[in-house]
Short mmCIF file of N, CA, C and O and ligand atoms in Angstrom, two decimals:
data_model
loop_
_atom_site.label_atom_id
_atom_site.label_comp_id
_atom_site.label_asym_id
_atom_site.label_seq_id
_atom_site.Cartn_x
_atom_site.Cartn_y
_atom_site.Cartn_z
N MET A 1 12.22 -17.90 -7.84
CA MET A 1 11.73 -17.34 -6.58
C MET A 1 10.22 -17.07 -6.69
O MET A 1 9.75 -16.54 -7.67
N LYS A 2 9.50 -17.45 -5.63
CA LYS A 2 8.07 -17.16 -5.61
C LYS A 2 7.80 -15.98 -4.69
O LYS A 2 8.29 -15.95 -3.55
N ILE A 3 7.06 -15.02 -5.22
CA ILE A 3 6.83 -13.76 -4.51
C ILE A 3 5.33 -13.62 -4.24
O ILE A 3 4.51 -13.77 -5.15
N TYR A 4 5.01 -13.32 -2.98
CA TYR A 4 3.62 -13.04 -2.61
C TYR A 4 3.47 -11.53 -2.49
O TYR A 4 4.08 -10.91 -1.63
N PHE A 5 2.69 -10.93 -3.37
CA PHE A 5 2.48 -9.48 -3.32
C PHE A 5 1.15 -9.20 -2.62
O PHE A 5 0.11 -9.79 -2.97
N CYS A 6 1.18 -8.29 -1.64
CA CYS A 6 -0.04 -7.90 -0.94
C CYS A 6 -0.42 -6.46 -1.28
O CYS A 6 0.45 -5.57 -1.28
N GLY A 7 -1.70 -6.24 -1.52
CA GLY A 7 -2.21 -4.89 -1.73
C GLY A 7 -3.69 -4.88 -1.40
O GLY A 7 -4.36 -5.92 -1.44
N SER A 8 -4.17 -3.71 -1.10
CA SER A 8 -5.57 -3.58 -0.69
C SER A 8 -6.55 -3.98 -1.81
O SER A 8 -6.36 -3.60 -2.97
N ILE A 9 -7.57 -4.72 -1.44
CA ILE A 9 -8.69 -4.99 -2.36
C ILE A 9 -9.94 -4.42 -1.71
O ILE A 9 -10.41 -3.35 -2.07
N GLY A 10 -10.43 -5.07 -0.69
CA GLY A 10 -11.62 -4.57 0.01
C GLY A 10 -11.35 -3.23 0.71
O GLY A 10 -12.26 -2.42 0.92
N GLY A 11 -10.11 -3.00 1.08
CA GLY A 11 -9.74 -1.76 1.76
C GLY A 11 -9.78 -0.53 0.87
O GLY A 11 -9.68 0.59 1.37
N GLY A 12 -9.94 -0.74 -0.46
CA GLY A 12 -9.98 0.40 -1.40
C GLY A 12 -8.98 0.18 -2.52
O GLY A 12 -7.86 -0.26 -2.28
N ARG A 13 -9.41 0.49 -3.74
CA ARG A 13 -8.61 0.17 -4.92
C ARG A 13 -7.91 1.38 -5.54
O ARG A 13 -7.46 1.30 -6.69
N GLN A 14 -7.82 2.48 -4.81
CA GLN A 14 -7.24 3.69 -5.42
C GLN A 14 -5.78 3.54 -5.86
O GLN A 14 -5.32 4.28 -6.70
N ASP A 15 -5.05 2.57 -5.33
CA ASP A 15 -3.64 2.39 -5.71
C ASP A 15 -3.44 1.23 -6.69
O ASP A 15 -2.32 0.75 -6.86
N ASP A 16 -4.51 0.78 -7.33
CA ASP A 16 -4.37 -0.44 -8.15
C ASP A 16 -3.32 -0.33 -9.26
O ASP A 16 -2.62 -1.30 -9.56
N GLU A 17 -3.18 0.88 -9.83
CA GLU A 17 -2.20 1.01 -10.93
C GLU A 17 -0.76 0.95 -10.39
O GLU A 17 0.14 0.45 -11.08
N ILE A 18 -0.58 1.44 -9.19
CA ILE A 18 0.75 1.33 -8.55
C ILE A 18 1.05 -0.14 -8.28
O ILE A 18 2.14 -0.63 -8.56
N TYR A 19 0.06 -0.87 -7.76
CA TYR A 19 0.28 -2.31 -7.52
C TYR A 19 0.69 -3.01 -8.82
O TYR A 19 1.62 -3.81 -8.84
N ALA A 20 0.00 -2.67 -9.91
CA ALA A 20 0.27 -3.33 -11.19
C ALA A 20 1.71 -3.05 -11.64
O ALA A 20 2.41 -3.95 -12.12
N ARG A 21 2.16 -1.80 -11.47
CA ARG A 21 3.53 -1.47 -11.90
C ARG A 21 4.56 -2.14 -10.99
O ARG A 21 5.60 -2.60 -11.47
N LEU A 22 4.27 -2.23 -9.69
CA LEU A 22 5.21 -2.92 -8.78
C LEU A 22 5.28 -4.41 -9.13
O LEU A 22 6.36 -5.00 -9.16
N ILE A 23 4.13 -5.00 -9.40
CA ILE A 23 4.09 -6.43 -9.74
C ILE A 23 4.90 -6.69 -11.02
O ILE A 23 5.65 -7.65 -11.11
N GLU A 24 4.75 -5.78 -11.99
CA GLU A 24 5.50 -5.94 -13.25
C GLU A 24 7.01 -5.95 -12.97
O GLU A 24 7.73 -6.78 -13.52
N LYS A 25 7.45 -5.05 -12.11
CA LYS A 25 8.89 -5.02 -11.76
C LYS A 25 9.27 -6.30 -11.02
O LYS A 25 10.32 -6.89 -11.29
N LEU A 26 8.42 -6.74 -10.10
CA LEU A 26 8.74 -7.93 -9.30
C LEU A 26 8.86 -9.17 -10.19
O LEU A 26 9.64 -10.08 -9.88
N GLN A 27 8.09 -9.19 -11.28
CA GLN A 27 8.11 -10.36 -12.16
C GLN A 27 9.45 -10.56 -12.86
O GLN A 27 9.70 -11.63 -13.39
N THR A 28 10.31 -9.55 -12.82
CA THR A 28 11.64 -9.75 -13.41
C THR A 28 12.54 -10.54 -12.43
O THR A 28 13.60 -11.01 -12.82
N TYR A 29 12.09 -10.70 -11.18
CA TYR A 29 12.88 -11.44 -10.19
C TYR A 29 12.34 -12.83 -9.92
O TYR A 29 13.01 -13.66 -9.33
N GLY A 30 11.10 -13.06 -10.29
CA GLY A 30 10.51 -14.37 -10.01
C GLY A 30 9.03 -14.36 -10.35
O GLY A 30 8.53 -13.47 -11.03
N GLU A 31 8.35 -15.39 -9.83
CA GLU A 31 6.93 -15.55 -10.13
C GLU A 31 6.09 -14.89 -9.02
O GLU A 31 6.26 -15.23 -7.85
N VAL A 32 5.24 -13.94 -9.42
CA VAL A 32 4.35 -13.32 -8.44
C VAL A 32 3.07 -14.15 -8.40
O VAL A 32 2.34 -14.25 -9.40
N LEU A 33 2.79 -14.79 -7.26
CA LEU A 33 1.64 -15.70 -7.18
C LEU A 33 0.32 -14.94 -7.10
O LEU A 33 -0.73 -15.49 -7.40
N THR A 34 0.38 -13.68 -6.67
CA THR A 34 -0.85 -12.90 -6.46
C THR A 34 -0.97 -11.74 -7.45
O THR A 34 -1.32 -10.62 -7.06
N LYS A 35 -0.70 -12.04 -8.71
CA LYS A 35 -0.77 -11.00 -9.76
C LYS A 35 -2.13 -10.33 -9.81
O LYS A 35 -2.26 -9.18 -10.21
N HIS A 36 -3.16 -11.07 -9.42
CA HIS A 36 -4.53 -10.54 -9.50
C HIS A 36 -4.71 -9.26 -8.68
O HIS A 36 -5.60 -8.47 -8.95
N VAL A 37 -3.85 -9.06 -7.66
CA VAL A 37 -3.97 -7.88 -6.79
C VAL A 37 -3.79 -6.58 -7.59
O VAL A 37 -4.33 -5.54 -7.24
N GLY A 38 -3.08 -6.66 -8.71
CA GLY A 38 -2.86 -5.48 -9.54
C GLY A 38 -3.86 -5.33 -10.67
O GLY A 38 -3.76 -4.38 -11.46
N SER A 39 -4.80 -6.24 -10.75
CA SER A 39 -5.74 -6.21 -11.88
C SER A 39 -6.89 -5.22 -11.65
O SER A 39 -7.46 -5.18 -10.55
N LYS A 40 -7.23 -4.50 -12.70
CA LYS A 40 -8.36 -3.56 -12.65
C LYS A 40 -9.68 -4.28 -12.38
O LYS A 40 -10.64 -3.69 -11.91
N THR A 41 -9.72 -5.58 -12.74
CA THR A 41 -10.99 -6.30 -12.66
C THR A 41 -11.03 -7.30 -11.49
O THR A 41 -11.89 -8.17 -11.46
N VAL A 42 -10.10 -7.14 -10.53
CA VAL A 42 -10.00 -8.17 -9.48
C VAL A 42 -11.30 -8.36 -8.69
O VAL A 42 -11.69 -9.50 -8.40
N VAL A 43 -11.98 -7.26 -8.38
CA VAL A 43 -13.19 -7.39 -7.55
C VAL A 43 -14.23 -8.21 -8.32
O VAL A 43 -14.84 -9.15 -7.78
N GLN A 44 -14.39 -7.87 -9.59
CA GLN A 44 -15.32 -8.60 -10.45
C GLN A 44 -14.87 -10.06 -10.64
O GLN A 44 -15.68 -10.98 -10.57
N ASP A 45 -13.58 -10.25 -10.84
CA ASP A 45 -13.06 -11.59 -11.12
C ASP A 45 -13.21 -12.53 -9.92
O ASP A 45 -13.36 -13.74 -10.10
N GLU A 46 -13.15 -11.99 -8.71
CA GLU A 46 -13.17 -12.85 -7.52
C GLU A 46 -14.58 -12.95 -6.91
O GLU A 46 -14.77 -13.64 -5.91
N ILE A 47 -15.54 -12.27 -7.55
CA ILE A 47 -16.86 -12.10 -6.92
C ILE A 47 -17.58 -13.43 -6.67
O ILE A 47 -18.31 -13.57 -5.67
N ASP A 48 -17.36 -14.40 -7.53
CA ASP A 48 -18.07 -15.67 -7.37
C ASP A 48 -17.33 -16.65 -6.46
O ASP A 48 -17.82 -17.75 -6.19
N LEU A 49 -16.14 -16.28 -6.01
CA LEU A 49 -15.37 -17.17 -5.13
C LEU A 49 -15.83 -16.96 -3.69
O LEU A 49 -16.16 -15.83 -3.30
N THR A 50 -15.86 -18.01 -2.91
CA THR A 50 -16.25 -17.84 -1.51
C THR A 50 -15.07 -17.27 -0.71
O THR A 50 -13.90 -17.40 -1.12
N ALA A 51 -15.39 -16.66 0.42
CA ALA A 51 -14.34 -16.12 1.30
C ALA A 51 -13.39 -17.25 1.69
O ALA A 51 -12.17 -17.06 1.73
N LYS A 52 -13.94 -18.41 1.97
CA LYS A 52 -13.09 -19.54 2.40
C LYS A 52 -12.13 -19.95 1.28
O LYS A 52 -10.96 -20.22 1.54
N TYR A 53 -12.65 -19.97 0.06
CA TYR A 53 -11.78 -20.33 -1.07
C TYR A 53 -10.62 -19.34 -1.20
O TYR A 53 -9.46 -19.72 -1.33
N ILE A 54 -10.96 -18.04 -1.14
CA ILE A 54 -9.93 -16.99 -1.28
C ILE A 54 -8.92 -17.10 -0.14
O ILE A 54 -7.71 -17.08 -0.35
N HIS A 55 -9.42 -17.22 1.08
CA HIS A 55 -8.53 -17.32 2.24
C HIS A 55 -7.59 -18.52 2.13
O HIS A 55 -6.37 -18.40 2.25
N ASP A 56 -8.16 -19.69 1.86
CA ASP A 56 -7.35 -20.91 1.85
C ASP A 56 -6.35 -20.89 0.68
O ASP A 56 -5.20 -21.30 0.83
N ARG A 57 -6.80 -20.40 -0.48
CA ARG A 57 -5.90 -20.29 -1.64
C ARG A 57 -4.74 -19.35 -1.32
O ARG A 57 -3.57 -19.67 -1.56
N ASP A 58 -5.06 -18.19 -0.72
CA ASP A 58 -4.01 -17.19 -0.47
C ASP A 58 -3.05 -17.66 0.63
O ASP A 58 -1.85 -17.43 0.54
N VAL A 59 -3.57 -18.35 1.65
CA VAL A 59 -2.67 -18.86 2.70
C VAL A 59 -1.75 -19.93 2.09
O VAL A 59 -0.55 -19.98 2.40
N ARG A 60 -2.29 -20.74 1.20
CA ARG A 60 -1.46 -21.76 0.53
C ARG A 60 -0.35 -21.07 -0.29
O ARG A 60 0.81 -21.45 -0.24
N TRP A 61 -0.72 -20.03 -1.05
CA TRP A 61 0.28 -19.29 -1.84
C TRP A 61 1.32 -18.66 -0.92
O TRP A 61 2.50 -18.64 -1.24
N LEU A 62 0.87 -18.14 0.22
CA LEU A 62 1.79 -17.51 1.17
C LEU A 62 2.80 -18.56 1.66
O LEU A 62 4.01 -18.30 1.70
N GLU A 63 2.30 -19.73 1.99
CA GLU A 63 3.19 -20.79 2.49
C GLU A 63 4.17 -21.27 1.42
O GLU A 63 5.27 -21.69 1.73
N GLU A 64 3.75 -21.18 0.16
CA GLU A 64 4.61 -21.59 -0.96
C GLU A 64 5.66 -20.55 -1.29
O GLU A 64 6.61 -20.83 -2.02
N SER A 65 5.45 -19.30 -0.86
CA SER A 65 6.30 -18.20 -1.33
C SER A 65 7.62 -18.12 -0.57
O SER A 65 7.74 -18.58 0.57
N ASP A 66 8.58 -17.51 -1.24
CA ASP A 66 9.90 -17.31 -0.62
C ASP A 66 9.97 -15.96 0.08
O ASP A 66 10.68 -15.81 1.07
N VAL A 67 9.27 -14.98 -0.46
CA VAL A 67 9.29 -13.63 0.12
C VAL A 67 7.91 -13.00 -0.01
O VAL A 67 7.09 -13.40 -0.85
N VAL A 68 7.67 -11.98 0.83
CA VAL A 68 6.43 -11.21 0.75
C VAL A 68 6.78 -9.75 0.50
O VAL A 68 7.66 -9.20 1.16
N VAL A 69 6.09 -9.15 -0.47
CA VAL A 69 6.23 -7.71 -0.72
C VAL A 69 4.83 -7.11 -0.60
O VAL A 69 3.90 -7.58 -1.26
N ALA A 70 4.69 -6.10 0.26
CA ALA A 70 3.37 -5.51 0.47
C ALA A 70 3.43 -4.01 0.24
O ALA A 70 4.36 -3.34 0.68
N GLU A 71 2.42 -3.48 -0.46
CA GLU A 71 2.25 -2.04 -0.59
C GLU A 71 1.20 -1.70 0.47
O GLU A 71 0.05 -2.11 0.37
N VAL A 72 1.63 -0.98 1.52
CA VAL A 72 0.78 -0.83 2.70
C VAL A 72 0.20 0.58 2.88
O VAL A 72 -0.35 0.89 3.94
N THR A 73 0.33 1.42 1.84
CA THR A 73 -0.15 2.80 1.98
C THR A 73 -1.66 2.83 2.23
O THR A 73 -2.15 3.50 3.15
N GLN A 74 -2.41 2.10 1.41
CA GLN A 74 -3.86 2.02 1.59
C GLN A 74 -4.16 0.95 2.64
O GLN A 74 -3.83 -0.22 2.45
N ILE A 75 -4.77 1.36 3.72
CA ILE A 75 -5.01 0.43 4.83
C ILE A 75 -5.93 -0.72 4.38
O ILE A 75 -6.95 -0.49 3.73
N SER A 76 -5.55 -1.93 4.75
CA SER A 76 -6.32 -3.11 4.36
C SER A 76 -6.22 -4.16 5.46
O SER A 76 -5.12 -4.55 5.86
N MET A 77 -7.35 -4.61 5.92
CA MET A 77 -7.40 -5.65 6.94
C MET A 77 -6.74 -6.94 6.42
O MET A 77 -5.98 -7.59 7.14
N GLY A 78 -7.04 -7.28 5.18
CA GLY A 78 -6.48 -8.52 4.59
C GLY A 78 -4.96 -8.47 4.51
O GLY A 78 -4.28 -9.46 4.81
N VAL A 79 -4.42 -7.32 4.11
CA VAL A 79 -2.96 -7.19 4.01
C VAL A 79 -2.34 -7.32 5.40
O VAL A 79 -1.34 -8.02 5.58
N GLY A 80 -2.97 -6.70 6.39
CA GLY A 80 -2.47 -6.82 7.76
C GLY A 80 -2.46 -8.27 8.22
O GLY A 80 -1.50 -8.74 8.84
N TYR A 81 -3.51 -8.99 7.89
CA TYR A 81 -3.61 -10.42 8.25
C TYR A 81 -2.51 -11.23 7.56
O TYR A 81 -1.84 -12.07 8.17
N GLU A 82 -2.33 -10.97 6.26
CA GLU A 82 -1.29 -11.71 5.51
C GLU A 82 0.09 -11.45 6.10
O GLU A 82 0.90 -12.37 6.25
N LEU A 83 0.34 -10.17 6.47
CA LEU A 83 1.65 -9.83 7.04
C LEU A 83 1.85 -10.50 8.40
O LEU A 83 2.94 -10.98 8.71
N GLY A 84 0.79 -10.54 9.20
CA GLY A 84 0.89 -11.21 10.50
C GLY A 84 1.22 -12.69 10.35
O GLY A 84 2.08 -13.23 11.05
N ARG A 85 0.53 -13.33 9.41
CA ARG A 85 0.80 -14.77 9.20
C ARG A 85 2.21 -14.98 8.67
O ARG A 85 2.91 -15.91 9.06
N ALA A 86 2.62 -14.10 7.74
CA ALA A 86 3.97 -14.25 7.15
C ALA A 86 5.04 -14.02 8.23
O ALA A 86 6.04 -14.75 8.28
N ALA A 87 4.82 -13.05 9.10
CA ALA A 87 5.79 -12.78 10.17
C ALA A 87 5.87 -13.98 11.11
O ALA A 87 6.95 -14.39 11.53
N ALA A 88 4.71 -14.56 11.43
CA ALA A 88 4.69 -15.71 12.33
C ALA A 88 5.43 -16.91 11.72
O ALA A 88 5.99 -17.73 12.44
N MET A 89 5.44 -16.97 10.37
CA MET A 89 6.16 -18.07 9.70
C MET A 89 7.65 -17.74 9.53
O MET A 89 8.39 -18.52 8.93
N GLY A 90 8.05 -16.54 9.96
CA GLY A 90 9.46 -16.16 9.84
C GLY A 90 9.88 -15.82 8.43
O GLY A 90 11.06 -15.90 8.07
N MET A 91 8.90 -15.42 7.60
CA MET A 91 9.23 -15.11 6.20
C MET A 91 9.95 -13.77 6.07
O MET A 91 9.84 -12.90 6.94
N LYS A 92 10.64 -13.62 4.94
CA LYS A 92 11.29 -12.35 4.61
C LYS A 92 10.22 -11.42 4.03
O LYS A 92 9.53 -11.78 3.06
N ILE A 93 10.07 -10.24 4.63
CA ILE A 93 8.95 -9.35 4.29
C ILE A 93 9.45 -7.94 3.99
O ILE A 93 10.27 -7.39 4.74
N LEU A 94 8.93 -7.36 2.92
CA LEU A 94 9.20 -5.95 2.59
C LEU A 94 7.87 -5.22 2.50
O LEU A 94 7.00 -5.60 1.70
N CYS A 95 7.70 -4.19 3.34
CA CYS A 95 6.50 -3.36 3.27
C CYS A 95 6.88 -1.98 2.76
O CYS A 95 7.79 -1.35 3.32
N LEU A 96 6.19 -1.53 1.73
CA LEU A 96 6.47 -0.22 1.15
C LEU A 96 5.31 0.71 1.39
O LEU A 96 4.15 0.32 1.22
N TYR A 97 5.60 1.94 1.76
CA TYR A 97 4.50 2.91 1.87
C TYR A 97 4.93 4.30 1.44
O TYR A 97 6.08 4.68 1.53
N ARG A 98 3.96 5.02 0.91
CA ARG A 98 4.15 6.38 0.41
C ARG A 98 3.54 7.32 1.44
O ARG A 98 2.31 7.38 1.57
N PRO A 99 4.38 8.05 2.20
CA PRO A 99 3.84 8.91 3.24
C PRO A 99 2.89 9.94 2.66
O PRO A 99 3.17 10.51 1.61
N SER A 100 1.76 10.15 3.31
CA SER A 100 0.85 11.21 2.89
C SER A 100 0.07 11.67 4.12
O SER A 100 -0.14 10.88 5.06
N PRO A 101 -0.31 12.97 4.15
CA PRO A 101 -0.92 13.53 5.35
C PRO A 101 -2.18 12.81 5.81
O PRO A 101 -2.47 12.75 7.00
N ASP A 102 -2.91 12.22 4.86
CA ASP A 102 -4.18 11.59 5.24
C ASP A 102 -4.06 10.08 5.46
O ASP A 102 -5.06 9.39 5.66
N LYS A 103 -2.84 9.54 5.44
CA LYS A 103 -2.66 8.09 5.64
C LYS A 103 -1.66 7.86 6.76
O LYS A 103 -0.53 8.34 6.70
N ARG A 104 -2.08 7.14 7.78
CA ARG A 104 -1.16 6.85 8.87
C ARG A 104 -0.89 5.35 8.88
O ARG A 104 -1.82 4.55 8.97
N LEU A 105 0.38 5.01 8.80
CA LEU A 105 0.75 3.60 8.82
C LEU A 105 0.54 3.06 10.24
O LEU A 105 0.95 3.69 11.21
N SER A 106 -0.09 1.91 10.34
CA SER A 106 -0.32 1.29 11.64
C SER A 106 1.00 1.06 12.36
O SER A 106 1.99 0.60 11.76
N ASP A 107 1.01 1.32 13.65
CA ASP A 107 2.20 1.04 14.45
C ASP A 107 2.50 -0.46 14.48
O ASP A 107 3.64 -0.86 14.74
N MET A 108 1.50 -1.27 14.24
CA MET A 108 1.72 -2.72 14.24
C MET A 108 2.53 -3.14 13.01
O MET A 108 3.11 -4.23 12.98
N ILE A 109 2.55 -2.31 11.99
CA ILE A 109 3.41 -2.57 10.82
C ILE A 109 4.71 -1.79 10.99
O ILE A 109 5.80 -2.38 10.94
N ALA A 110 4.60 -0.48 11.25
CA ALA A 110 5.82 0.33 11.41
C ALA A 110 6.71 -0.26 12.50
O ALA A 110 7.93 -0.35 12.34
N GLY A 111 6.09 -0.70 13.59
CA GLY A 111 6.85 -1.22 14.73
C GLY A 111 7.38 -2.63 14.52
O GLY A 111 8.17 -3.12 15.34
N ALA A 112 6.96 -3.28 13.45
CA ALA A 112 7.45 -4.64 13.18
C ALA A 112 8.80 -4.60 12.47
O ALA A 112 9.50 -5.62 12.37
N HIS A 113 9.18 -3.41 11.97
CA HIS A 113 10.46 -3.29 11.27
C HIS A 113 11.60 -3.72 12.18
O HIS A 113 11.70 -3.26 13.32
N ASN A 114 12.44 -4.61 11.68
CA ASN A 114 13.60 -5.01 12.50
C ASN A 114 14.91 -4.94 11.72
O ASN A 114 15.95 -5.36 12.22
N GLY A 115 14.82 -4.41 10.49
CA GLY A 115 16.05 -4.22 9.71
C GLY A 115 16.62 -5.49 9.10
O GLY A 115 17.60 -5.43 8.36
N THR A 116 16.00 -6.62 9.39
CA THR A 116 16.51 -7.87 8.81
C THR A 116 15.43 -8.58 8.02
O THR A 116 15.33 -8.42 6.81
N LYS A 117 14.56 -9.32 8.72
CA LYS A 117 13.53 -10.09 8.00
C LYS A 117 12.27 -9.31 7.73
O LYS A 117 11.50 -9.63 6.83
N PHE A 118 12.02 -8.28 8.53
CA PHE A 118 10.80 -7.49 8.35
C PHE A 118 11.23 -6.05 8.09
O PHE A 118 11.65 -5.34 9.01
N ILE A 119 11.15 -5.66 6.83
CA ILE A 119 11.60 -4.32 6.42
C ILE A 119 10.39 -3.45 6.10
O ILE A 119 9.53 -3.85 5.30
N VAL A 120 10.33 -2.28 6.69
CA VAL A 120 9.27 -1.32 6.39
C VAL A 120 9.95 -0.07 5.86
O VAL A 120 10.82 0.50 6.53
N LYS A 121 9.57 0.34 4.65
CA LYS A 121 10.31 1.40 3.98
C LYS A 121 9.40 2.42 3.31
O LYS A 121 8.48 2.05 2.57
N LYS A 122 9.68 3.71 3.57
CA LYS A 122 9.01 4.78 2.81
C LYS A 122 9.62 4.77 1.42
O LYS A 122 10.83 4.57 1.28
N TYR A 123 8.81 5.02 0.41
CA TYR A 123 9.39 4.99 -0.94
C TYR A 123 8.61 5.91 -1.87
O TYR A 123 7.50 6.34 -1.57
N THR A 124 9.28 6.21 -3.00
CA THR A 124 8.56 6.79 -4.13
C THR A 124 8.67 5.72 -5.22
O THR A 124 9.59 4.89 -5.18
N GLU A 125 7.78 5.77 -6.20
CA GLU A 125 7.81 4.73 -7.22
C GLU A 125 9.14 4.65 -7.96
O GLU A 125 9.58 3.57 -8.34
N GLU A 126 9.79 5.80 -8.12
CA GLU A 126 11.08 5.82 -8.84
C GLU A 126 12.15 5.02 -8.08
O GLU A 126 13.11 4.54 -8.67
N GLU A 127 11.96 4.88 -6.77
CA GLU A 127 12.95 4.16 -5.96
C GLU A 127 12.69 2.65 -5.91
O GLU A 127 13.54 1.88 -5.45
N ALA A 128 11.53 2.25 -6.37
CA ALA A 128 11.11 0.85 -6.18
C ALA A 128 12.09 -0.14 -6.81
O ALA A 128 12.43 -1.16 -6.20
N GLU A 129 12.55 0.17 -8.01
CA GLU A 129 13.47 -0.73 -8.73
C GLU A 129 14.70 -1.06 -7.86
O GLU A 129 15.05 -2.23 -7.69
N GLN A 130 15.32 -0.02 -7.33
CA GLN A 130 16.54 -0.21 -6.53
C GLN A 130 16.22 -0.93 -5.21
O GLN A 130 16.98 -1.80 -4.76
N ILE A 131 15.08 -0.58 -4.62
CA ILE A 131 14.69 -1.23 -3.36
C ILE A 131 14.49 -2.73 -3.58
O ILE A 131 14.93 -3.57 -2.80
N PHE A 132 13.84 -3.08 -4.69
CA PHE A 132 13.63 -4.50 -5.01
C PHE A 132 14.97 -5.20 -5.21
O PHE A 132 15.17 -6.32 -4.75
N LYS A 133 15.85 -4.53 -5.93
CA LYS A 133 17.17 -5.12 -6.19
C LYS A 133 17.87 -5.41 -4.86
O LYS A 133 18.37 -6.51 -4.63
N ASP A 134 17.86 -4.43 -3.96
CA ASP A 134 18.54 -4.60 -2.67
C ASP A 134 17.88 -5.70 -1.83
O ASP A 134 18.55 -6.44 -1.13
N PHE A 135 16.56 -5.80 -1.92
CA PHE A 135 15.83 -6.74 -1.07
C PHE A 135 15.87 -8.18 -1.63
O PHE A 135 15.95 -9.14 -0.87
N LEU A 136 15.82 -8.28 -2.95
CA LEU A 136 15.61 -9.61 -3.55
C LEU A 136 16.89 -10.30 -4.04
O LEU A 136 16.88 -11.51 -4.27
N ILE A 137 17.95 -9.52 -4.21
CA ILE A 137 19.16 -10.17 -4.78
C ILE A 137 20.17 -10.44 -3.67
O ILE A 137 20.36 -9.63 -2.79
O1 5HU B 201 -10.90 -11.01 -3.40
C1 5HU B 201 -9.86 -11.02 -2.71
N1 5HU B 201 -8.76 -11.71 -3.15
C2 5HU B 201 -7.58 -11.72 -2.47
O2 5HU B 201 -6.61 -12.36 -2.92
N2 5HU B 201 -7.48 -10.99 -1.29
C3 5HU B 201 -6.17 -10.95 -0.57
C4 5HU B 201 -5.01 -10.43 -1.39
C5 5HU B 201 -4.72 -9.03 -0.86
O3 5HU B 201 -3.32 -8.88 -0.59
C6 5HU B 201 -5.53 -8.91 0.41
C7 5HU B 201 -6.47 -7.70 0.40
O4 5HU B 201 -7.29 -7.71 1.54
P1 5HU B 201 -8.56 -6.72 1.68
O5 5HU B 201 -9.59 -7.21 0.72
O6 5HU B 201 -8.97 -6.83 3.12
O7 5HU B 201 -8.09 -5.33 1.33
O8 5HU B 201 -6.29 -10.09 0.55
C8 5HU B 201 -8.56 -10.32 -0.80
C9 5HU B 201 -9.75 -10.31 -1.48
C10 5HU B 201 -10.96 -9.56 -1.00
O9 5HU B 201 -11.00 -9.46 0.41
#
């Protein structure tokens, strides 16, 4: 199974360690094509790539993937774009967010939940393992 993981990069890197731990768990179910999203050095590593290269590479990976898993707590324009494209392709999507007083999930994501192909779920990290099992198996 190919998994496309989405997480904020330009939108802010405060959750990077959470992304890395989620990616590690996801790798037990298949290949995560966007492992770089969890890397401490992603901004530095991608700095010499053009926006077009990153966009076209990521859209290609998205099209190749079987499922999309997004950590949506930290608002990110790129993650929103990836989710919109994935939804338009009819992909199976799981969005996870950690409720907090200073973060409001966009209604365009919360309202996309349909209980089948587009799942939006509040979670704590301890629950992630079981959520992945339910979603991916
Ligand atoms: O350097 C990058 N590499 C990359 O793969 N992305 C993709 C993957 C992430 O899921 C998403 C993050 O978007 P943003 O940078 O707007 O937060 O976009 C985004 C950037 C920077 O915009």
